[in-house]
Short mmCIF file of C-alpha atoms and ligand atoms in Angstrom, two decimals:
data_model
loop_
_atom_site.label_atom_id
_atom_site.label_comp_id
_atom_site.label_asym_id
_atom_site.label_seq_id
_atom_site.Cartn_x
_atom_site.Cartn_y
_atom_site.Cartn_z
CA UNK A 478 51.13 -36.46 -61.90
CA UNK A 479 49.72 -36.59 -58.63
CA UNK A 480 47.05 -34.55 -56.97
CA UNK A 481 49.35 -32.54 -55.00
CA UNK A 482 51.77 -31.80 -57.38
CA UNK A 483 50.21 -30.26 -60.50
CA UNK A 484 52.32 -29.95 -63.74
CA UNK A 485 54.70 -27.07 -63.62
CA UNK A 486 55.42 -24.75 -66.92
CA UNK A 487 59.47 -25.18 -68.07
CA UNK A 488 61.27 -21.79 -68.05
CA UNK A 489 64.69 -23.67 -68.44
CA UNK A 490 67.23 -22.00 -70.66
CA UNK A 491 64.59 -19.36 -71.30
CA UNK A 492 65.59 -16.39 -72.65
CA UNK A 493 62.93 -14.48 -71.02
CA UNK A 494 64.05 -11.27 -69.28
CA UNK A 495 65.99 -10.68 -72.45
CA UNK A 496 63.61 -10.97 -74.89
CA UNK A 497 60.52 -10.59 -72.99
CA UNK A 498 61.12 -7.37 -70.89
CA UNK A 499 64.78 -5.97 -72.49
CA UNK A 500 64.16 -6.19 -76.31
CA UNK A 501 60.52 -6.66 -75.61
CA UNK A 502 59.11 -3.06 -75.91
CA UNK A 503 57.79 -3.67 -72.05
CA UNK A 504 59.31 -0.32 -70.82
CA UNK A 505 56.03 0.60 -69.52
CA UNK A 506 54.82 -2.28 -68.52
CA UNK A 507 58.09 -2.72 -66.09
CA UNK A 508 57.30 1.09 -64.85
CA UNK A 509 54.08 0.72 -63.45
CA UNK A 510 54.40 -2.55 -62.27
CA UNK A 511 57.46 -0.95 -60.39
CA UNK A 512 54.87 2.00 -59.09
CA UNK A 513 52.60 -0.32 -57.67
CA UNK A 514 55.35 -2.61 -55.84
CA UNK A 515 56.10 0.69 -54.34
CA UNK A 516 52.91 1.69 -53.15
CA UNK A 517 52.12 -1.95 -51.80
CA UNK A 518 55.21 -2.80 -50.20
CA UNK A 519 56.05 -1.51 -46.55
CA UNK A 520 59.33 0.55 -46.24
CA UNK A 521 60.59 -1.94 -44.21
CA UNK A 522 60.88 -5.51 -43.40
CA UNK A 523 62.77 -8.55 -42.30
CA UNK A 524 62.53 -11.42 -44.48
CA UNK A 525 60.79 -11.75 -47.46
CA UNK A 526 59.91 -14.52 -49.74
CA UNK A 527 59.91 -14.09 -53.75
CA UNK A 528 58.18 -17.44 -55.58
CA UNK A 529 58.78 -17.26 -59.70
CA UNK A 530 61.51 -14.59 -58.85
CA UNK A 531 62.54 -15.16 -62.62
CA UNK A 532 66.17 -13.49 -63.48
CA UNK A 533 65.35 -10.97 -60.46
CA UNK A 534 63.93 -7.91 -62.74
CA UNK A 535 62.49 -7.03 -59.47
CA UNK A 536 63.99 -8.27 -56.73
CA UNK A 537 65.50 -4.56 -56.13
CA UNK A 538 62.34 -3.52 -55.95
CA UNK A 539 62.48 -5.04 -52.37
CA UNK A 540 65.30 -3.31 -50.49
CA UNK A 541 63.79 -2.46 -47.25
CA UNK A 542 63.96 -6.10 -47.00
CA UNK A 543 66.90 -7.37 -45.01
CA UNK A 544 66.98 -10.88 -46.71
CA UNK A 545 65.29 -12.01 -49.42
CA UNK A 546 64.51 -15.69 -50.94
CA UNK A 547 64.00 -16.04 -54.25
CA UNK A 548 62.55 -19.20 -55.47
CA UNK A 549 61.99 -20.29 -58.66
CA UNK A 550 61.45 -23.56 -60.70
CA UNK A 551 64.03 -23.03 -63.15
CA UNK A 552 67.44 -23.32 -62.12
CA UNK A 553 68.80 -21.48 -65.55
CA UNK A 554 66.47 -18.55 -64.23
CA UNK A 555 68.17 -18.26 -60.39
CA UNK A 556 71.24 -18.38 -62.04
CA UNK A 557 70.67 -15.40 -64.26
CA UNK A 558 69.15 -13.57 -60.65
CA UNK A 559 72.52 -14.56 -58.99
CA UNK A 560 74.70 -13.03 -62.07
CA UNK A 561 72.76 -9.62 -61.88
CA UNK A 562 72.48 -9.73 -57.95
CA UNK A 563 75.12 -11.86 -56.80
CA UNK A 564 75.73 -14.01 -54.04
CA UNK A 565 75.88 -12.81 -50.23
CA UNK A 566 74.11 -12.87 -47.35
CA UNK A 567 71.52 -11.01 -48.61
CA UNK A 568 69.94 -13.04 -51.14
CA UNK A 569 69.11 -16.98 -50.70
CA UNK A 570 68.52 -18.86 -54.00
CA UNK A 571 66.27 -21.06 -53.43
CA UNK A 572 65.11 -23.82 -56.64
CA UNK A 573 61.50 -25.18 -55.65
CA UNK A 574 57.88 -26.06 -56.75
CA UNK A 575 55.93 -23.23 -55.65
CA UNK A 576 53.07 -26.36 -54.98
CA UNK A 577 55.17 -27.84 -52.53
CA UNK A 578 57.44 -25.21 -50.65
CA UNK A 579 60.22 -26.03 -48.27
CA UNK A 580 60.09 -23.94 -45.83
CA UNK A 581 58.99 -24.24 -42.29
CA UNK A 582 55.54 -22.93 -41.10
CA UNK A 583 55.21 -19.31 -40.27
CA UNK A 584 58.69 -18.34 -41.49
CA UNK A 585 58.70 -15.10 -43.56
CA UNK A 586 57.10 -11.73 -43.12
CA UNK A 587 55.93 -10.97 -46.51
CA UNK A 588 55.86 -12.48 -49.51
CA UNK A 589 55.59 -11.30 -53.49
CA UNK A 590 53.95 -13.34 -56.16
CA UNK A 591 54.41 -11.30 -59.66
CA UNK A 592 53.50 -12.66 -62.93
CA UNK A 593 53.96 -16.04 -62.03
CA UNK A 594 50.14 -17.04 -60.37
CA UNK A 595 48.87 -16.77 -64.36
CA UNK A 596 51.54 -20.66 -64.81
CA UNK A 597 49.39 -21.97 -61.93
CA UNK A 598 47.00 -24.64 -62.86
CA UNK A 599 45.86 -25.19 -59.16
CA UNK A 600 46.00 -21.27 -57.92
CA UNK A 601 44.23 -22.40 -54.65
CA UNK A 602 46.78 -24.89 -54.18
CA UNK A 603 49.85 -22.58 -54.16
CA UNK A 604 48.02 -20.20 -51.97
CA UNK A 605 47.54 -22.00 -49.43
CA UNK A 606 51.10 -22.80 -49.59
CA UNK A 607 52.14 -19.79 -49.37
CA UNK A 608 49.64 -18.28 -46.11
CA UNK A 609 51.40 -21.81 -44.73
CA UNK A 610 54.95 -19.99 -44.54
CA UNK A 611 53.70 -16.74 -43.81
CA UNK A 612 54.01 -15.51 -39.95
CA UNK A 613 49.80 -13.79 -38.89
CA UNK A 614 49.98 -10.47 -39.88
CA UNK A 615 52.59 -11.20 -42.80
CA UNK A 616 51.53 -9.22 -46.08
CA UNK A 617 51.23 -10.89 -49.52
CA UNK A 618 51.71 -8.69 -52.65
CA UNK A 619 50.15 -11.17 -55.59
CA UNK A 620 49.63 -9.68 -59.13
CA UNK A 621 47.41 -11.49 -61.33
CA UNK A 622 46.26 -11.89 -65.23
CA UNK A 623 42.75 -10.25 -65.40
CA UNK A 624 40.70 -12.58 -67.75
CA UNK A 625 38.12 -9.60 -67.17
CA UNK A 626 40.16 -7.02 -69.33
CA UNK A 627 38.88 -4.49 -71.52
CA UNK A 628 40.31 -5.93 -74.65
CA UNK A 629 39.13 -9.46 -73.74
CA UNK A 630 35.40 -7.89 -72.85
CA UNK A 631 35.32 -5.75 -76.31
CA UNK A 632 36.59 -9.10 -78.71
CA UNK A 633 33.85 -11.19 -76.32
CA UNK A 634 30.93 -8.28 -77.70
CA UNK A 635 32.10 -8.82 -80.72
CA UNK A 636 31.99 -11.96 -81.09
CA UNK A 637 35.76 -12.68 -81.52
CA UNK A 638 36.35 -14.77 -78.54
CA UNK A 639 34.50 -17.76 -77.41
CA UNK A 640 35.45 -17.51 -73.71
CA UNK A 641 33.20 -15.44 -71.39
CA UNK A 642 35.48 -12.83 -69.47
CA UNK A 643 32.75 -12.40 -66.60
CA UNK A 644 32.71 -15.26 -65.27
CA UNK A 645 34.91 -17.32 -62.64
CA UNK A 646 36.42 -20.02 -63.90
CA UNK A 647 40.35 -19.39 -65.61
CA UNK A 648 40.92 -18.83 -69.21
CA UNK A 649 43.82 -21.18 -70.46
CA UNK A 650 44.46 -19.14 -73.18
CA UNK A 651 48.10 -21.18 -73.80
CA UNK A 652 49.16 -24.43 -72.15
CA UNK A 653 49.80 -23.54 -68.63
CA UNK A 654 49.13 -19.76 -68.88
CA UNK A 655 45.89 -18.63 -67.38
CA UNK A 656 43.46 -15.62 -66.57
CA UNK A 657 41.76 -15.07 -63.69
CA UNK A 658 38.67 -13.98 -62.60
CA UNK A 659 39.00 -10.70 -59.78
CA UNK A 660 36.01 -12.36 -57.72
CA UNK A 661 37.65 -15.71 -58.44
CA UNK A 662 40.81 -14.45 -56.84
CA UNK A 663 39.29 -12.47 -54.11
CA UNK A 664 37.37 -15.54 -52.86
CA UNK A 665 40.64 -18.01 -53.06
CA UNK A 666 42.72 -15.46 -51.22
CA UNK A 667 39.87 -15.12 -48.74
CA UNK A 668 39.75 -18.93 -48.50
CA UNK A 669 43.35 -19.40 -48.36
CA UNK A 670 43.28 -17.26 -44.26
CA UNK A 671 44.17 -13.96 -46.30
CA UNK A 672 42.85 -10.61 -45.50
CA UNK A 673 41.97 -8.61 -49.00
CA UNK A 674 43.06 -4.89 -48.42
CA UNK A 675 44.02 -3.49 -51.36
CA UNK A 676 43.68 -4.03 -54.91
CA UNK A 677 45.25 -1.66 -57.78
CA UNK A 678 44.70 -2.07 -61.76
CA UNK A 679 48.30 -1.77 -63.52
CA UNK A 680 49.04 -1.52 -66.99
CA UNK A 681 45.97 0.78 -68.26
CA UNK A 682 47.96 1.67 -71.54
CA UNK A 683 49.18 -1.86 -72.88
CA UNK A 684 48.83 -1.21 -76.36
CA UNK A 685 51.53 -0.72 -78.77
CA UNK A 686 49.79 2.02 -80.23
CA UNK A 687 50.17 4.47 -77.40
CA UNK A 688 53.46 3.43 -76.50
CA UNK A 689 54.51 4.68 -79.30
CA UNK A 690 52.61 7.47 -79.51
CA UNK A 691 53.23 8.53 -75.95
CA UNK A 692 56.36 8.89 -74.03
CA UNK A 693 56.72 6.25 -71.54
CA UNK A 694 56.93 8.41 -68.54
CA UNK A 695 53.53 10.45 -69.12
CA UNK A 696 51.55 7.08 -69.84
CA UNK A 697 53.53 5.65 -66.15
CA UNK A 698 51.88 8.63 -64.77
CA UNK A 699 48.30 8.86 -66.20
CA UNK A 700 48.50 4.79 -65.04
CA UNK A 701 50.04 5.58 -61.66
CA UNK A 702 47.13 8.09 -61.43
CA UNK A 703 44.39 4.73 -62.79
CA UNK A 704 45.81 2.34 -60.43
CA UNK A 705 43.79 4.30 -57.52
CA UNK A 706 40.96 3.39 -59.05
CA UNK A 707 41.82 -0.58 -58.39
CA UNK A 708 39.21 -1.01 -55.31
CA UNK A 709 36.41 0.16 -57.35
CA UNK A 710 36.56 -2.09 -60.62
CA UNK A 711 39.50 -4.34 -62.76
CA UNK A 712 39.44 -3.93 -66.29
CA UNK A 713 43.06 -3.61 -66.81
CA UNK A 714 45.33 -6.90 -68.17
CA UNK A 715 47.08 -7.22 -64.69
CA UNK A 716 46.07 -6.08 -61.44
CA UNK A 717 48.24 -6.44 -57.87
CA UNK A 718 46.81 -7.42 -54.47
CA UNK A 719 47.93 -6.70 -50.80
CA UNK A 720 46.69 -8.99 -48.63
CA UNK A 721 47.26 -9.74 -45.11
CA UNK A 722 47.44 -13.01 -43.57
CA UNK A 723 45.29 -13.68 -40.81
CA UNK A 724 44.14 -16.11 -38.25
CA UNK A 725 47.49 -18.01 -36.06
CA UNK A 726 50.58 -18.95 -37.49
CA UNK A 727 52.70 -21.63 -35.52
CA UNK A 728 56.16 -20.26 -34.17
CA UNK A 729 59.14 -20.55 -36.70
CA UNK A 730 61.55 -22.36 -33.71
CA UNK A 731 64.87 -19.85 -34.27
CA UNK A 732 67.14 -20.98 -36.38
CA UNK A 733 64.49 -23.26 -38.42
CA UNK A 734 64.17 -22.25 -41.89
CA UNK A 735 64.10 -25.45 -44.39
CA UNK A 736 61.78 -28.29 -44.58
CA UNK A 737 61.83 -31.46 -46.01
CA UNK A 738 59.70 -30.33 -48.96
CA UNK A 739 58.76 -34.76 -49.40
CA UNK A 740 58.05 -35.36 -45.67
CA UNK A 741 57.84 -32.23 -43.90
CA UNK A 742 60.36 -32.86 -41.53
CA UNK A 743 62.32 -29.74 -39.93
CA UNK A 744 65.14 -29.05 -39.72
CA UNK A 745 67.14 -30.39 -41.96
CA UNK A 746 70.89 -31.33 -40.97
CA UNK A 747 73.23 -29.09 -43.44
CA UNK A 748 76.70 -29.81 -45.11
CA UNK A 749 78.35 -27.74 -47.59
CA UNK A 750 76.93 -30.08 -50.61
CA UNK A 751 72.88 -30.80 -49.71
CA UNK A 752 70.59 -30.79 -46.86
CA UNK A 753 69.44 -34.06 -45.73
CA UNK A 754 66.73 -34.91 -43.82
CA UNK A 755 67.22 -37.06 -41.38
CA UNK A 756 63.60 -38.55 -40.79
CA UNK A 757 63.33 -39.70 -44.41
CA UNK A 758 66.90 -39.80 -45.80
CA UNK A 759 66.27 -37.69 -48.49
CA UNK A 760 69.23 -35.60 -49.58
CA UNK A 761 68.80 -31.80 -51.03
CA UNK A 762 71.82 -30.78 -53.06
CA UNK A 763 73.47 -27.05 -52.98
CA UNK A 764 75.09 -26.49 -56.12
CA UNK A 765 77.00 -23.02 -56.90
CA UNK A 766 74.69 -21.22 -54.00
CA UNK A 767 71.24 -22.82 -55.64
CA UNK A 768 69.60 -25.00 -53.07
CA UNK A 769 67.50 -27.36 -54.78
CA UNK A 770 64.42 -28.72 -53.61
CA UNK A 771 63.18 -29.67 -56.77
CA UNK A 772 63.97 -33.62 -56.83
CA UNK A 773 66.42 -35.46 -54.27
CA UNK A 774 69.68 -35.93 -55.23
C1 SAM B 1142 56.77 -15.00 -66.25
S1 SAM B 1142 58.09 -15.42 -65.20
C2 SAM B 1142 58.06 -14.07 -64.05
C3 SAM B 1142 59.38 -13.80 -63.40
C4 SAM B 1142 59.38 -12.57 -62.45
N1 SAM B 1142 58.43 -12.72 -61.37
C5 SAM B 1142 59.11 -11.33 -63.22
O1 SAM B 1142 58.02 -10.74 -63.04
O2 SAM B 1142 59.99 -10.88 -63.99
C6 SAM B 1142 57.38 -16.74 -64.25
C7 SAM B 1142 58.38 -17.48 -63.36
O3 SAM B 1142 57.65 -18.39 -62.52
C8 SAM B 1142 58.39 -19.59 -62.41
N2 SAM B 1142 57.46 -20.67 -62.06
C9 SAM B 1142 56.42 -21.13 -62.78
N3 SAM B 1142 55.81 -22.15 -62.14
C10 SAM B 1142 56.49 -22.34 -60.98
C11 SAM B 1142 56.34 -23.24 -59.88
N4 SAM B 1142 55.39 -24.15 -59.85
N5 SAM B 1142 57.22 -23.14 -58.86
C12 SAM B 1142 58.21 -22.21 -58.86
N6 SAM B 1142 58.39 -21.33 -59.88
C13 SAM B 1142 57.54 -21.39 -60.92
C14 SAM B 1142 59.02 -19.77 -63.78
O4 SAM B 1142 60.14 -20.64 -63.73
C15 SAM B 1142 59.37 -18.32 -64.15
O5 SAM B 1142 60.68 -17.98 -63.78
#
């Protein structure tokens, strides 16, 4: 694998919005991530870029959006966001290594990130990536996997976990899933020509216990309540960012959107079947609405 292209985690034929968020017991954890998308998102917008969109649990989420671009690795994954979406003009499906994205520069005016930063082994990488397609002034909702959790500092006292939650470096706690550091993050989006302005804590209550002790909609609450608290310190297992991006952006020329995600070249010429580029050949196949950017055809 080479430098720029860092090993990606397989979510093919996953079952994972079934069995991870509908027979999962993640009720709760789907609420409040849906209050903070709410708070962080502007009411409005024009084009908007989802990377590790998943099946689409919350691609809704985004409706002030006029157009929205979900990209994901997995093509079994965009296909499950196309069956509970579907296809129109409204939502482009878009099947691409977050590493190496294939758009043009300064292209969309916000972007979300959710669970999906916590598969990256090179989280710089992908950042930059991202600011790359982002117009100035864009916003950037990331959420992230807190290494510096409660549960993770408590079984650290006690001696039950070898890895130290304060410091920077990621936790690969499984094969391609890590947990981040909050300063760690703060200094890569920083790095990466984003402007930090708001941070909230989500998911306060993530323990079986209380979810079943509690109904789901007064936990949502007492978390919605936590969440304001996110500025001030991150204990929680997951905590969301809005960022803005900063510094210039080149110009998206109209009517550029695609890149040649191998040699950069834009645009790309377009038939019903692929785009091809035409400085290096390479030919992008379209199959049942998916445009795939993943390997050439
Ligand atoms: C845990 S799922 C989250 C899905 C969705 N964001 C959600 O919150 O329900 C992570 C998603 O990220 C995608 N993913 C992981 N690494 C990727 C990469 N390098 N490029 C594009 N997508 C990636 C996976 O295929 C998977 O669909």
């Amino acid at each position: 694998m080479s430098a720029d292209r860092p090993p990606v985690i397989d979510y093919e034929g996953s079952d994972y919005q079934e069995a991870f968020w509908e027979h999962g017991d993640r009720a709760y954890e789907d609420r409040v991530e849906q209050i903070a998308l709410q708070r962080l998102l502007p009411k409005k917008g024009n084009l908007l870029l989802e990377l590790g969109a998943g099946a689409g649990r919350n691609t809704p989420r985004y409706q002030g959006f006029e157009r929205i671009v979900l990209l994901d690795y997995s093509l079994t994954q965009l296909r499950q966001a196309q069956q509970r979406l579907g296809i129109g003009e409204r939502y482009t499906y878009v099947a691409a290594d977050a590493y190496r994205l294939p758009f043009v520069a300064g292209l969309f005016d916000a972007a979300t990130m959710i669970r999906t930063l916590h598969h990256m082994a090179d989280a710089p990488l992908v950042l930059r990536q991202v600011r790359q397609v982002l117009r100035s002034q864009a916003i950037f909702v990331l959420e992230y996997a807190n290494k510096q959790n409660l549960k993770a500092i408590l079984r650290y006292l006690l001696r039950r976990q070898d890895w130290n939650p304060f410091t920077t470096e990621p936790v690969e706690f499984v094969k391609l899933n890590f947990d981040f550091h909050p300063a760690a993050v703060r200094r890569w989006l920083q790095e990466s020509g984003f402007r930090l302005e708001r941070q909230l804590t989500v998911s306060h209550f993530r323990l079986s216990v209380l979810k079943k002790l509690f109904p789901l909609e007064l936990l949502a609450r007492l978390d919605a309540l936590a969440q304001l608290t996110g500025n001030w310190w991150q204990v929680t297992p997951s905590v969301f960012t809005l960022s803005t991006a900063t510094g210039d952006s080149p110009l998206a020329a109209p009517g550029a959107f695609f890149r040649c995600p191998e040699c950069g070249h834009s645009p790309l010429d377009e038939t019903a079947a692929a785009y091809i580029c035409p400085a290096c050949s390479r030919y992008w196949a379209i199959q049942d609405g998916i445009c795939d950017f993943r390997q050439p055809a």
